Backbone as a chain_set.jsonl record, in Angstrom:
{"seq": "MQPFTEHTGLVAPLDRANVDTDAIIPKQFLKSIRRTGFGPYLFDEWRYLDRGEPGQDCSNRPLNPAFVLNQERYRGATVLLARANFGCGSSREHAPWALLDYGFRALIAPSFADIFYNNCFKNGILPIVLPEDEVDRLFREVQTMPGYRLTVSLPEQTVATPAGAVLRFEVDSYRKHCLLNGLDEIGLTLQHAEAIRGYEARRRQEAPWLFADVKAQGGGA", "coords": {"N": [[77.29, 103.973, 148.156], [77.029, 107.283, 149.229], [77.345, 109.415, 146.607], [79.601, 112.749, 146.559], [79.965, 115.92, 145.679], [79.405, 119.059, 145.665], [79.404, 120.658, 148.214], [76.901, 122.485, 150.44], [77.39, 124.063, 153.879], [76.298, 124.405, 157.053], [78.897, 125.561, 159.477], [80.18, 123.712, 162.215], [82.801, 124.068, 164.956], [85.335, 122.433, 166.391], [86.882, 123.087, 168.709], [89.085, 121.567, 169.543], [92.257, 120.14, 170.297], [93.711, 116.692, 168.797], [91.743, 115.144, 168.631], [89.996, 111.731, 169.804], [89.255, 108.757, 167.876], [87.971, 107.072, 170.138], [86.8, 109.004, 171.71], [85.076, 110.06, 169.764], [83.078, 108.136, 169.013], [82.387, 106.468, 172.044], [83.684, 103.153, 173.196], [81.609, 101.08, 174.314], [79.585, 101.35, 172.016], [80.357, 99.551, 170.063], [79.181, 97.558, 169.638], [77.72, 96.765, 167.834], [77.379, 96.463, 163.612], [76.436, 97.894, 161.717], [76.437, 100.187, 160.891], [74.474, 102.261, 160.598], [72.549, 104.402, 162.788], [74.272, 105.644, 164.333], [74.863, 108.113, 165.025], [73.205, 109.841, 167.208], [74.882, 109.344, 169.152], [77.535, 110.11, 168.845], [80.339, 111.581, 169.808], [79.743, 111.295, 172.844], [80.145, 111.482, 175.612], [81.081, 114.172, 175.688], [78.905, 115.26, 174.644], [76.771, 114.728, 176.386], [75.828, 115.071, 179.499], [75.183, 112.153, 181.236], [75.683, 109.009, 181.246], [76.14, 107.367, 178.044], [74.433, 104.399, 176.674], [74.355, 101.281, 174.505], [71.42, 101.566, 172.289], [69.625, 103.324, 173.69], [67.43, 105.826, 174.824], [68.106, 108.536, 173.246], [66.827, 110.789, 173.383], [65.43, 112.913, 176.12], [68.11, 112.374, 177.538], [70.339, 114.157, 179.753], [72.02, 117.16, 178.295], [75.221, 118.561, 177.847], [75.488, 121.95, 178.408], [77.361, 123.413, 177.169], [78.443, 122.302, 175.113], [79.642, 122.384, 171.381], [77.928, 121.478, 169.856], [76.251, 121.401, 171.228], [74.708, 123.53, 171.462], [72.443, 126.109, 170.31], [73.435, 127.819, 168.069], [75.079, 126.395, 166.124], [73.419, 124.364, 165.205], [72.146, 121.484, 163.486], [74.374, 121.26, 161.925], [76.431, 120.392, 159.011], [79.153, 120.697, 158.326], [82.556, 120.033, 159.554], [85.107, 121.655, 161.689], [87.919, 121.605, 162.721], [91.101, 120.519, 164.81], [94.172, 119.654, 164.805], [95.156, 116.627, 163.977], [93.381, 114.967, 164.175], [90.766, 112.15, 164.867], [92.723, 110.311, 166.001], [94.095, 107.499, 167.925], [92.277, 104.224, 168.115], [91.921, 102.104, 165.393], [88.848, 101.843, 164.566], [86.173, 101.843, 161.925], [83.509, 102.694, 163.031], [83.999, 105.706, 163.629], [83.675, 107.545, 161.776], [81.481, 106.265, 160.679], [79.515, 107.237, 162.745], [79.751, 110.009, 162.167], [79.124, 110.794, 160.346], [76.597, 109.709, 160.455], [75.297, 111.48, 161.967], [74.871, 113.646, 159.869], [77.372, 114.806, 159.005], [79.08, 115.903, 156.239], [81.657, 116.548, 155.299], [84.745, 117.491, 156.267], [87.314, 119.717, 158.257], [90.032, 119.991, 158.896], [94.214, 120.625, 160.28], [96.073, 118.518, 160.672], [94.96, 114.879, 159.664], [94.626, 111.567, 161.537], [96.005, 108.28, 160.013], [94.485, 106.365, 159.468], [91.891, 106.667, 160.158], [91.601, 108.698, 158.497], [91.646, 107.568, 155.823], [89.269, 105.923, 156.3], [87.114, 107.891, 156.349], [86.728, 108.7, 153.359], [86.411, 106.276, 152.612], [83.3, 106.308, 153.464], [81.572, 108.28, 152.521], [82.255, 110.53, 153.624], [84.581, 113.706, 152.684], [87.65, 114.172, 154.098], [89.118, 117.374, 155.061], [92.383, 118.746, 154.204], [93.92, 121.441, 155.437], [96.639, 124.15, 155.417], [97.625, 124.904, 158.52], [97.313, 127.835, 159.579], [95.088, 128.714, 158.029], [93.329, 127.292, 158.941], [93.122, 128.256, 162.207], [92.359, 130.779, 160.509], [89.538, 130.19, 160.035], [88.449, 129.27, 162.49], [88.586, 131.432, 163.775], [86.636, 133.32, 161.919], [83.823, 131.468, 161.648], [83.618, 131.804, 164.975], [83.117, 134.257, 165.156], [81.008, 134.955, 163.621], [77.579, 134.189, 163.382], [75.36, 131.355, 162.068], [77.658, 130.845, 159.686], [78.718, 129.55, 156.757], [79.966, 127.082, 154.523], [81.332, 126.711, 151.463], [82.389, 123.612, 150.001], [84.122, 122.456, 147.114], [84.733, 119.492, 146.136], [85.281, 118.417, 142.927], [86.742, 120.671, 142.256], [88.696, 121.144, 144.101], [88.204, 122.932, 146.096], [88.043, 124.831, 149.298], [85.192, 127.487, 149.52], [84.848, 130.364, 151.462], [81.897, 132.693, 152.999], [82.826, 135.243, 152.42], [84.196, 135.384, 150.183], [86.532, 133.996, 149.626], [88.668, 131.851, 148.534], [90.057, 128.381, 149.693], [91.616, 126.22, 148.78], [92.71, 123.007, 148.453], [94.816, 119.268, 148.471], [93.78, 116.05, 147.188], [94.315, 112.444, 146.841], [94.375, 111.191, 143.674], [92.66, 109.154, 142.896], [91.465, 108.123, 146.081], [89.319, 110.696, 145.226], [87.829, 109.573, 142.656], [86.493, 107.592, 143.805], [84.87, 108.947, 145.828], [83.641, 111.033, 144.284], [82.216, 109.568, 143.013], [80.789, 107.924, 144.55], [81.354, 105.094, 145.59], [82.764, 102.412, 147.074], [85.238, 99.912, 148.26], [83.204, 97.794, 147.316], [81.608, 98.756, 145.144], [83.529, 99.133, 143.896], [84.443, 96.859, 143.066], [82.352, 95.563, 141.857], [81.593, 96.923, 139.291], [83.099, 95.634, 137.566], [82.027, 93.386, 137.229], [81.125, 91.563, 135.716], [83.161, 90.704, 133.904], [85.083, 89.522, 135.562], [82.776, 87.59, 135.967], [83.078, 86.127, 133.619], [85.781, 85.457, 134.068], [85.728, 83.242, 135.941], [84.242, 81.681, 134.827], [85.848, 80.767, 132.567], [87.974, 79.813, 133.993], [86.937, 77.719, 135.106], [86.247, 75.745, 132.643], [89.336, 75.304, 132.319], [90.369, 74.633, 134.535], [88.456, 72.042, 135.644], [88.594, 70.458, 137.822], [88.764, 72.012, 140.504], [86.761, 73.203, 141.121], [84.9, 70.927, 141.824], [82.259, 69.245, 142.773], [82.631, 68.377, 146.338], [81.196, 66.233, 147.963], [80.889, 64.414, 146.032], [83.861, 63.533, 145.613], [84.122, 62.406, 148.03], [84.467, 63.263, 150.167], [82.68, 64.656, 151.535], [80.139, 64.557, 154.065]], "CA": [[77.473, 105.314, 149.06], [76.298, 108.83, 148.77], [78.576, 110.235, 145.88], [80.155, 113.732, 146.992], [80.195, 116.469, 144.347], [79.733, 119.833, 146.223], [78.208, 121.325, 149.444], [77.384, 123.838, 151.304], [76.951, 123.715, 154.591], [76.769, 125.255, 158.514], [79.863, 124.42, 160.436], [80.702, 123.812, 163.771], [83.497, 124.491, 165.211], [85.132, 121.726, 167.133], [88.256, 123.221, 169.308], [90.192, 120.605, 170.697], [93.523, 118.88, 169.069], [93.831, 115.049, 168.994], [90.744, 114.117, 169.28], [90.583, 110.135, 169.033], [88.164, 107.822, 168.272], [86.981, 106.984, 171.69], [85.581, 110.274, 172.357], [83.769, 110.455, 168.336], [82.453, 106.925, 169.37], [82.826, 105.798, 172.875], [83.519, 102.271, 172.778], [80.125, 100.812, 174.182], [78.523, 101.676, 171.209], [81.066, 99.182, 169.085], [78.985, 96.22, 169.056], [77.029, 96.779, 166.359], [78.505, 96.723, 162.902], [74.855, 98.011, 161.125], [76.861, 101.442, 159.798], [73.283, 103.398, 160.76], [72.178, 104.6, 164.296], [75.29, 105.917, 165.787], [74.804, 109.652, 165.072], [72.645, 110.445, 168.534], [76.002, 109.042, 169.945], [78.351, 111.232, 168.553], [80.767, 112.865, 170.856], [78.534, 111.025, 173.793], [81.106, 111.559, 176.416], [80.976, 115.209, 175.758], [77.875, 115.591, 174.184], [75.381, 114.384, 177.239], [76.122, 114.84, 181.265], [75.174, 111.356, 181.401], [76.969, 107.993, 180.314], [75.617, 106.685, 176.689], [74.04, 102.696, 176.48], [73.696, 100.976, 173.145], [70.169, 101.62, 172.456], [69.893, 104.17, 174.812], [66.935, 106.49, 173.823], [68.865, 109.853, 173.5], [65.679, 112.398, 173.613], [65.291, 113.061, 177.187], [69.126, 112.891, 178.315], [71.007, 115.74, 179.735], [72.675, 117.565, 177.423], [76.02, 119.119, 178.436], [75.361, 123.205, 176.929], [79.223, 123.954, 177.126], [79.843, 121.685, 173.873], [79.621, 123.117, 170.702], [77.046, 120.782, 169.013], [74.399, 121.604, 171.93], [74.604, 124.73, 171.123], [71.868, 126.534, 168.968], [73.838, 128.292, 166.722], [75.417, 125.13, 165.251], [72.264, 122.892, 164.989], [72.226, 121.419, 161.962], [75.616, 121.469, 160.993], [77.149, 119.86, 158.427], [80.835, 120.483, 157.753], [83.002, 120.458, 161.522], [86.11, 122.466, 161.403], [88.652, 120.438, 163.833], [92.431, 120.959, 164.793], [95.345, 119.026, 164.543], [95.127, 114.906, 164.507], [91.682, 114.79, 164.7], [90.734, 110.707, 164.334], [93.657, 109.925, 166.34], [93.264, 106.87, 168.508], [92.221, 103.36, 167.267], [91.436, 102.042, 163.86], [87.918, 101.65, 164.57], [85.248, 102.459, 161.103], [82.301, 103.24, 163.35], [84.036, 106.954, 164.235], [82.818, 108.139, 160.356], [80.186, 105.99, 160.452], [78.664, 108.422, 163.591], [79.913, 111.751, 162.014], [78.098, 110.719, 158.662], [74.837, 109.163, 160.517], [74.986, 112.375, 162.626], [74.757, 114.551, 159.35], [78.521, 115.493, 159.127], [79.462, 115.635, 154.792], [82.675, 117.204, 155.352], [85.42, 117.778, 157.896], [88.253, 120.258, 158.014], [91.504, 120.651, 159.745], [95.545, 120.788, 159.812], [95.767, 117.045, 160.022], [93.824, 113.602, 160.146], [95.15, 110.454, 161.532], [96.281, 107.979, 158.636], [93.417, 105.115, 159.131], [90.53, 107.349, 159.89], [91.353, 109.86, 156.959], [91.669, 106.783, 154.685], [88.295, 105.206, 156.136], [86.012, 108.938, 155.876], [86.46, 108.15, 152.052], [85.298, 104.677, 151.874], [82.092, 105.675, 153.942], [81.377, 109.166, 151.848], [82.941, 111.943, 154.273], [84.998, 114.441, 152.727], [88.33, 115.004, 155.194], [90.002, 118.319, 154.085], [93.557, 119.266, 155.288], [93.988, 123.411, 155.177], [97.45, 124.832, 156.394], [96.969, 125.662, 160.176], [97.438, 129.16, 159.534], [94.286, 128.937, 157.254], [92.363, 126.634, 159.828], [93.004, 129.491, 162.537], [91.106, 132.188, 160.395], [88.326, 130.253, 159.962], [88.533, 129.26, 163.947], [87.871, 132.983, 164.15], [85.068, 133.737, 161.115], [83.056, 130.968, 162.638], [83.194, 131.907, 166.058], [82.453, 135.796, 165.121], [79.806, 134.945, 162.495], [76.403, 133.426, 163.377], [75.134, 131.221, 160.9], [78.991, 130.258, 159.193], [78.47, 128.128, 155.916], [81.428, 126.96, 153.77], [80.857, 125.767, 150.214], [83.165, 123.094, 149.579], [83.844, 121.43, 146.113], [85.314, 118.225, 145.745], [85.421, 118.689, 141.345], [87.373, 121.751, 142.374], [89.069, 121.09, 145.763], [88.049, 124.039, 146.956], [86.9, 125.767, 150.245], [84.518, 129.045, 149.779], [84.225, 131.219, 152.38], [80.656, 133.795, 152.89], [83.41, 136.765, 152.464], [84.246, 134.938, 148.979], [87.814, 133.769, 149.6], [88.691, 130.786, 147.885], [90.755, 127.653, 149.692], [92.352, 125.266, 147.618], [93.1, 121.094, 149.523], [94.88, 118.372, 147.615], [93.273, 115.084, 147.602], [94.132, 111.495, 145.824], [92.975, 110.897, 142.473], [91.773, 107.537, 143.084], [90.606, 108.95, 146.441], [88.584, 111.587, 144.626], [87.316, 109.308, 141.97], [86.108, 106.641, 144.634], [84.003, 109.891, 146.775], [82.553, 111.464, 143.536], [80.766, 108.491, 141.738], [79.906, 107.367, 145.536], [82.245, 104.046, 144.991], [83.53, 101.583, 147.732], [85.331, 98.89, 147.033], [82.611, 96.653, 147.318], [81.104, 99.107, 144.348], [84.579, 98.965, 142.674], [84.336, 95.805, 142.135], [80.931, 95.355, 141.024], [81.942, 97.605, 138.255], [83.643, 94.396, 136.696], [81.242, 91.726, 137.502], [81.16, 90.942, 134.052], [84.932, 90.386, 133.645], [84.991, 88.145, 136.671], [81.923, 85.851, 135.508], [84.047, 85.531, 132.462], [87.115, 84.439, 134.359], [85.147, 81.887, 136.601], [83.956, 80.368, 133.329], [87.074, 79.868, 132.153], [88.588, 78.534, 134.999], [85.602, 76.265, 135.589], [86.541, 74.872, 131.399], [90.666, 75.142, 132.151], [90.924, 73.433, 135.653], [87.247, 71.475, 136.38], [88.553, 70.123, 139.448], [88.875, 72.915, 140.815], [84.841, 73.538, 141.193], [84.241, 69.353, 141.761], [81.575, 68.948, 144.021], [83.551, 67.567, 147.349], [80.833, 65.078, 148.365], [81.075, 63.579, 144.483], [84.682, 62.831, 145.596], [83.702, 61.314, 148.725], [85.009, 64.129, 151.338], [81.603, 65.218, 152.292], [79.742, 63.638, 155.348]], "C": [[77.318, 106.416, 148.47], [78.015, 109.316, 148.397], [78.943, 111.865, 146.534], [80.769, 114.41, 145.856], [80.813, 117.875, 145.155], [78.784, 120.239, 147.247], [78.465, 122.511, 150.247], [76.849, 123.558, 152.411], [77.058, 124.541, 155.918], [78.139, 124.842, 158.867], [79.331, 124.795, 161.445], [81.854, 123.655, 163.92], [84.358, 123.479, 166.52], [87.05, 122.045, 167.799], [89.301, 122.386, 169.902], [91.33, 119.804, 169.896], [93.79, 117.761, 169.368], [92.779, 114.622, 169.501], [90.606, 112.66, 168.833], [89.011, 109.386, 168.662], [87.215, 107.403, 169.167], [86.064, 108.0, 172.132], [84.725, 110.469, 170.397], [82.525, 109.605, 168.967], [82.475, 105.78, 170.605], [82.84, 103.613, 172.288], [82.296, 101.459, 173.221], [79.529, 100.764, 173.43], [79.401, 100.577, 170.038], [80.486, 98.083, 168.706], [78.327, 95.866, 168.035], [77.811, 97.327, 165.317], [77.7, 97.016, 161.144], [75.662, 99.35, 159.853], [75.759, 102.708, 160.557], [73.253, 103.114, 162.746], [73.426, 105.238, 165.419], [74.959, 107.105, 166.044], [74.144, 110.267, 166.251], [73.889, 109.781, 169.593], [77.321, 109.448, 169.633], [79.341, 111.813, 169.332], [80.143, 112.356, 172.441], [79.203, 111.348, 175.284], [80.987, 113.133, 177.116], [79.713, 115.884, 175.765], [76.335, 115.574, 175.711], [76.16, 114.437, 178.905], [76.193, 113.601, 181.841], [75.874, 109.912, 180.703], [75.848, 106.863, 179.367], [75.529, 105.069, 177.252], [73.715, 102.438, 174.807], [72.159, 100.73, 173.208], [69.365, 102.166, 173.013], [68.682, 105.531, 174.07], [67.706, 107.418, 174.375], [67.953, 111.198, 173.741], [65.663, 113.193, 174.754], [66.849, 112.858, 178.395], [69.429, 114.16, 178.512], [72.091, 116.151, 179.223], [73.584, 118.617, 178.273], [76.102, 120.819, 177.507], [76.453, 123.798, 176.647], [79.582, 123.161, 175.241], [79.208, 122.057, 172.838], [78.312, 122.637, 170.202], [75.597, 120.995, 169.789], [74.004, 122.685, 171.915], [73.432, 125.612, 169.735], [72.484, 127.391, 167.529], [74.45, 127.656, 165.951], [74.861, 123.759, 165.377], [72.323, 122.361, 164.271], [73.513, 121.788, 160.832], [76.537, 120.182, 160.144], [78.592, 119.652, 157.813], [81.47, 120.578, 159.578], [84.863, 120.55, 161.211], [86.641, 121.951, 163.045], [90.007, 121.026, 163.808], [92.962, 119.7, 164.442], [94.676, 117.701, 164.844], [93.983, 114.329, 164.574], [91.456, 112.908, 164.004], [91.842, 109.921, 164.937], [92.731, 108.594, 166.855], [93.27, 104.81, 167.687], [91.437, 103.013, 165.915], [89.634, 101.789, 163.577], [86.487, 102.973, 163.431], [83.947, 103.041, 162.0], [82.342, 104.822, 163.803], [83.267, 107.772, 162.468], [81.672, 107.576, 159.675], [79.201, 106.714, 161.47], [78.772, 109.667, 163.204], [79.099, 111.234, 160.634], [76.747, 110.241, 159.42], [74.419, 110.728, 161.235], [74.758, 113.391, 161.586], [76.093, 115.142, 158.459], [78.836, 115.122, 157.199], [81.202, 115.654, 154.519], [83.796, 117.815, 156.425], [86.726, 118.515, 157.437], [89.785, 120.022, 159.249], [92.864, 120.288, 159.164], [95.545, 119.657, 159.163], [94.632, 115.909, 160.322], [95.293, 112.419, 160.354], [94.947, 109.485, 160.527], [95.088, 107.086, 158.557], [92.058, 105.849, 159.371], [90.428, 108.284, 158.807], [91.093, 108.552, 155.591], [89.512, 106.723, 154.86], [86.824, 106.356, 156.515], [85.695, 108.639, 154.337], [85.698, 106.894, 151.51], [83.77, 104.957, 152.674], [81.535, 107.375, 153.828], [81.288, 110.679, 152.4], [83.75, 112.722, 153.458], [86.2, 114.852, 153.754], [88.64, 115.769, 154.218], [91.407, 118.556, 154.98], [93.579, 120.349, 154.559], [95.537, 123.601, 156.332], [96.47, 125.088, 157.481], [96.702, 127.109, 160.424], [95.686, 129.889, 159.233], [93.261, 128.532, 158.262], [91.905, 127.62, 160.791], [92.069, 130.655, 162.083], [90.028, 131.39, 160.145], [87.671, 129.739, 161.315], [87.577, 130.574, 164.298], [86.276, 133.483, 163.451], [84.27, 132.923, 161.789], [82.614, 131.444, 163.291], [82.618, 134.112, 166.08], [81.246, 135.98, 164.147], [78.548, 134.071, 162.653], [76.159, 132.82, 161.984], [76.391, 131.082, 159.576], [78.905, 129.284, 158.449], [79.781, 128.283, 154.823], [80.486, 125.958, 152.634], [82.539, 124.921, 149.74], [82.921, 122.076, 147.756], [84.817, 120.515, 145.869], [86.255, 118.123, 143.98], [86.691, 119.874, 141.745], [88.57, 121.522, 143.236], [89.075, 122.628, 146.071], [87.026, 124.216, 148.069], [86.209, 127.346, 149.988], [83.927, 129.289, 151.079], [82.936, 132.203, 152.416], [81.547, 134.972, 152.485], [84.185, 136.375, 151.339], [85.956, 134.331, 148.356], [87.607, 131.951, 149.018], [90.112, 129.456, 148.782], [91.188, 126.777, 149.162], [93.232, 123.649, 148.285], [93.633, 120.2, 148.122], [93.977, 116.954, 148.34], [93.788, 113.839, 146.514], [93.663, 111.189, 144.769], [92.343, 110.067, 143.059], [90.893, 107.915, 143.957], [89.453, 109.461, 145.565], [87.459, 110.834, 143.808], [86.163, 108.51, 142.569], [85.006, 107.516, 145.289], [83.245, 110.503, 145.267], [81.741, 110.848, 142.829], [80.678, 107.649, 142.954], [80.582, 105.052, 145.109], [83.314, 103.083, 146.324], [84.291, 100.974, 147.562], [84.641, 97.733, 146.648], [81.58, 97.198, 145.728], [81.897, 99.112, 143.003], [84.537, 97.954, 142.102], [83.324, 95.286, 141.253], [81.056, 95.931, 139.666], [82.654, 96.526, 137.098], [83.3, 92.81, 137.005], [81.257, 91.203, 136.133], [82.665, 90.064, 133.708], [85.354, 89.23, 134.476], [83.839, 87.342, 136.954], [82.762, 85.545, 135.129], [85.086, 84.913, 133.068], [86.986, 83.203, 135.539], [84.475, 81.118, 135.588], [84.719, 79.886, 132.485], [87.828, 79.228, 133.007], [87.93, 77.407, 135.246], [86.265, 75.2, 133.833], [88.496, 74.474, 131.804], [91.062, 74.177, 133.339], [89.422, 73.056, 136.174], [87.518, 70.851, 137.98], [88.338, 70.783, 140.638], [87.001, 73.355, 142.093], [84.454, 71.812, 141.722], [83.612, 69.694, 143.175], [82.128, 68.151, 145.342], [82.366, 66.267, 147.841], [80.923, 64.07, 147.049], [82.49, 63.131, 144.815], [84.829, 62.177, 146.7], [84.482, 61.768, 150.043], [83.583, 64.885, 152.0], [81.226, 64.284, 153.265], [78.295, 63.043, 155.007]], "O": [[77.454, 106.553, 147.255], [79.069, 109.489, 149.009], [78.01, 112.062, 147.313], [81.688, 113.964, 145.169], [82.012, 118.063, 145.362], [77.56, 120.164, 147.135], [79.434, 123.186, 150.593], [75.844, 122.85, 152.361], [77.934, 125.407, 155.916], [78.502, 123.719, 158.516], [78.494, 125.651, 161.73], [82.345, 123.004, 162.998], [84.017, 123.773, 167.666], [88.076, 121.452, 167.463], [90.208, 122.711, 170.669], [91.143, 118.976, 169.004], [94.241, 117.7, 170.512], [92.668, 113.921, 170.507], [90.989, 112.307, 167.718], [87.926, 109.58, 169.211], [85.991, 107.367, 169.047], [84.976, 107.931, 172.704], [83.732, 111.18, 170.239], [81.425, 110.034, 169.316], [82.551, 104.569, 170.399], [82.231, 103.042, 171.383], [81.781, 101.007, 172.199], [78.528, 100.093, 173.68], [79.021, 100.837, 168.896], [80.887, 97.473, 167.715], [78.369, 94.79, 167.438], [78.642, 98.221, 165.482], [78.04, 96.658, 160.016], [75.556, 99.449, 158.63], [76.154, 103.801, 160.963], [73.645, 102.256, 163.536], [73.505, 105.294, 166.646], [74.716, 107.387, 167.217], [74.526, 111.427, 166.404], [73.687, 109.789, 170.808], [78.233, 108.996, 170.325], [78.988, 112.968, 169.57], [80.128, 113.277, 173.257], [78.337, 111.438, 176.154], [80.868, 113.431, 178.304], [79.375, 116.784, 176.534], [75.317, 116.259, 175.814], [77.073, 113.662, 179.194], [76.96, 113.463, 182.794], [76.532, 109.957, 179.663], [75.099, 105.97, 179.762], [76.327, 104.583, 178.053], [73.045, 103.159, 174.068], [71.652, 99.905, 173.969], [68.229, 101.691, 173.001], [68.969, 106.104, 173.018], [68.053, 107.418, 175.556], [68.305, 112.3, 174.16], [65.902, 114.373, 174.495], [66.826, 113.076, 179.606], [69.055, 115.119, 177.837], [73.161, 115.646, 179.563], [73.107, 119.362, 179.129], [76.571, 120.965, 176.378], [76.478, 124.734, 175.847], [80.516, 123.381, 174.47], [78.004, 122.175, 173.061], [77.472, 123.533, 170.117], [74.436, 120.88, 169.395], [72.883, 122.934, 172.361], [73.674, 125.642, 168.528], [72.048, 127.485, 166.381], [74.545, 128.178, 164.84], [75.342, 122.638, 165.545], [73.217, 123.03, 163.753], [73.627, 122.255, 159.698], [77.153, 119.264, 160.684], [79.023, 118.764, 157.078], [80.886, 121.084, 160.537], [85.602, 119.723, 160.678], [86.027, 121.927, 164.111], [90.253, 121.913, 162.99], [92.331, 118.808, 163.876], [93.827, 117.569, 165.725], [93.736, 113.218, 165.043], [91.904, 112.529, 162.921], [92.002, 108.804, 164.445], [91.543, 108.366, 166.629], [94.131, 104.353, 166.934], [90.458, 103.641, 165.511], [89.226, 101.572, 162.436], [86.051, 104.089, 163.716], [83.376, 103.989, 161.46], [81.33, 105.376, 164.231], [82.292, 108.523, 162.475], [81.057, 107.959, 158.679], [78.039, 106.817, 161.078], [78.05, 110.521, 163.719], [78.289, 112.073, 160.241], [75.723, 110.489, 158.783], [73.272, 111.138, 161.051], [74.344, 114.4, 162.157], [75.94, 115.802, 157.432], [78.778, 113.924, 156.923], [81.825, 114.942, 153.731], [83.475, 118.593, 157.324], [87.281, 118.123, 156.411], [89.941, 119.984, 160.469], [92.993, 119.813, 158.036], [95.291, 119.407, 157.985], [93.652, 116.052, 161.054], [96.375, 112.349, 159.771], [93.851, 109.552, 159.971], [94.606, 107.037, 157.426], [91.118, 105.508, 158.653], [89.369, 108.619, 158.276], [90.41, 108.759, 154.588], [88.684, 107.179, 154.071], [85.734, 105.903, 156.863], [84.539, 108.357, 154.021], [84.907, 106.603, 150.613], [82.977, 104.017, 152.621], [81.09, 107.862, 154.867], [80.649, 111.641, 151.974], [83.912, 111.643, 152.888], [85.939, 115.878, 154.381], [88.622, 115.495, 153.018], [91.451, 118.542, 156.21], [93.348, 120.403, 153.351], [95.598, 123.334, 157.533], [95.265, 125.338, 157.523], [95.981, 127.52, 161.334], [95.152, 130.879, 159.735], [92.34, 129.317, 158.49], [90.753, 128.044, 160.702], [91.298, 131.309, 162.785], [89.125, 132.197, 159.928], [86.441, 129.738, 161.366], [86.464, 130.722, 164.801], [85.242, 133.838, 164.015], [83.785, 133.505, 162.759], [81.459, 131.829, 163.109], [81.985, 134.824, 166.859], [80.652, 137.044, 163.974], [78.546, 133.095, 161.903], [76.519, 133.37, 160.944], [75.945, 131.24, 158.439], [78.955, 128.151, 158.928], [80.362, 129.302, 154.451], [79.607, 125.099, 152.717], [83.533, 125.492, 149.291], [81.992, 121.362, 147.379], [85.837, 120.919, 145.31], [87.447, 117.856, 143.831], [87.755, 119.554, 141.214], [89.6, 121.915, 142.688], [90.092, 123.3, 146.248], [85.819, 123.977, 148.063], [86.872, 128.323, 150.337], [82.973, 128.76, 151.65], [83.017, 132.743, 151.313], [80.838, 135.911, 152.124], [85.179, 137.1, 151.315], [86.402, 134.261, 147.211], [86.662, 131.17, 149.129], [91.249, 129.717, 148.387], [90.077, 126.259, 149.266], [94.452, 123.598, 148.439], [93.118, 120.314, 147.01], [93.628, 116.81, 149.512], [93.707, 114.144, 145.324], [92.474, 110.868, 144.739], [91.394, 110.357, 143.787], [89.746, 108.151, 143.578], [88.631, 108.63, 145.181], [86.29, 111.166, 144.008], [85.033, 108.596, 142.089], [83.97, 106.86, 145.392], [82.028, 110.317, 145.285], [80.796, 111.275, 142.167], [80.474, 106.473, 142.656], [80.045, 104.153, 144.462], [84.538, 103.213, 146.335], [84.59, 101.112, 146.375], [85.09, 96.846, 145.922], [80.902, 96.338, 145.167], [81.555, 99.105, 141.82], [84.569, 97.848, 140.876], [83.46, 94.715, 140.171], [80.505, 95.25, 138.801], [82.65, 96.755, 135.888], [83.867, 91.717, 137.024], [81.549, 90.026, 135.924], [82.878, 88.915, 133.319], [85.878, 88.192, 134.073], [83.772, 86.558, 137.901], [83.511, 84.785, 135.744], [85.385, 83.792, 132.657], [87.887, 82.453, 135.915], [84.239, 79.915, 135.692], [84.537, 78.901, 131.769], [88.318, 78.125, 132.765], [88.384, 76.305, 135.554], [86.667, 74.047, 133.982], [88.882, 73.339, 131.526], [91.824, 73.215, 133.245], [89.055, 73.717, 137.146], [86.778, 70.842, 138.964], [87.829, 70.281, 141.641], [86.584, 73.609, 143.223], [83.267, 71.771, 142.046], [84.089, 70.159, 144.211], [81.925, 66.947, 145.183], [82.941, 65.209, 148.094], [81.034, 62.866, 147.279], [82.632, 62.045, 144.253], [85.648, 61.26, 146.644], [85.011, 60.983, 150.83], [83.666, 65.644, 152.965], [81.872, 63.243, 153.383], [77.729, 62.298, 155.808]]}, "num_chains": 1, "name": "protein.A"}
C-alpha cells in the first residue's frame, strides 16, 4: 500500500449527500477482486450516458457533460470534496479501489459511512472529516476559483487552502500510523514475521502431533 504523508492536489466538488457505494462503483463491476482497473468505471452511472459493463473500453463512451469529473476544470483532480454520509450502503471494498484507481488520494466530507471510512485507510486513501460549515466554505471557494488546490498533511493533521487558512482534522493514532507507513493488515503482520516463525518452531517442539503428516497416520488417501 502506498504511504500517505503530505499531498497537494486539485479539488473536485461532488455536491451530493448520501452518495452510496453502488453509485461510486455499480454492482456489475464487483466480479473482479484484483483491486485495479476500476478507475474508468468510477461513478459510472453519473459519468456516462450509457450503461457500462466490465472490461468495456470507456474511451469512446458518451460522457455526461453535467457531471463534475467530466468538466475540464476538474480533470486530474486528486482530492474529492463531498457531502455528508459519503460511502453509505453496502460494505464493498471496490468503492475505495475505484476512487484510488481514478487518482483520488484524499476525501473531505462532514461524515462518512463507518465501513467505507475504515476501508479507505486500508487502501491508501485519507478520508478527512471536517465540520459542515468548513466544508460549505470549501465548496464555495472551489466553485469560484478555477484550479483550486488543497494541501493535506497527515503528520500535522491539517488541510491548507490557497488563501492560507489551515483546517485541522482528527484521526485515530493507529490508522494514522498505518497510513503514514503504507501498512495494511498483511503489512502489519509481516512486520512480525520473525516472531511468528519462532512461535511456529516452538510449537512444533512442544506439540509435534499438531504438525504430524496426515498420511503417516493413515488418514490420507
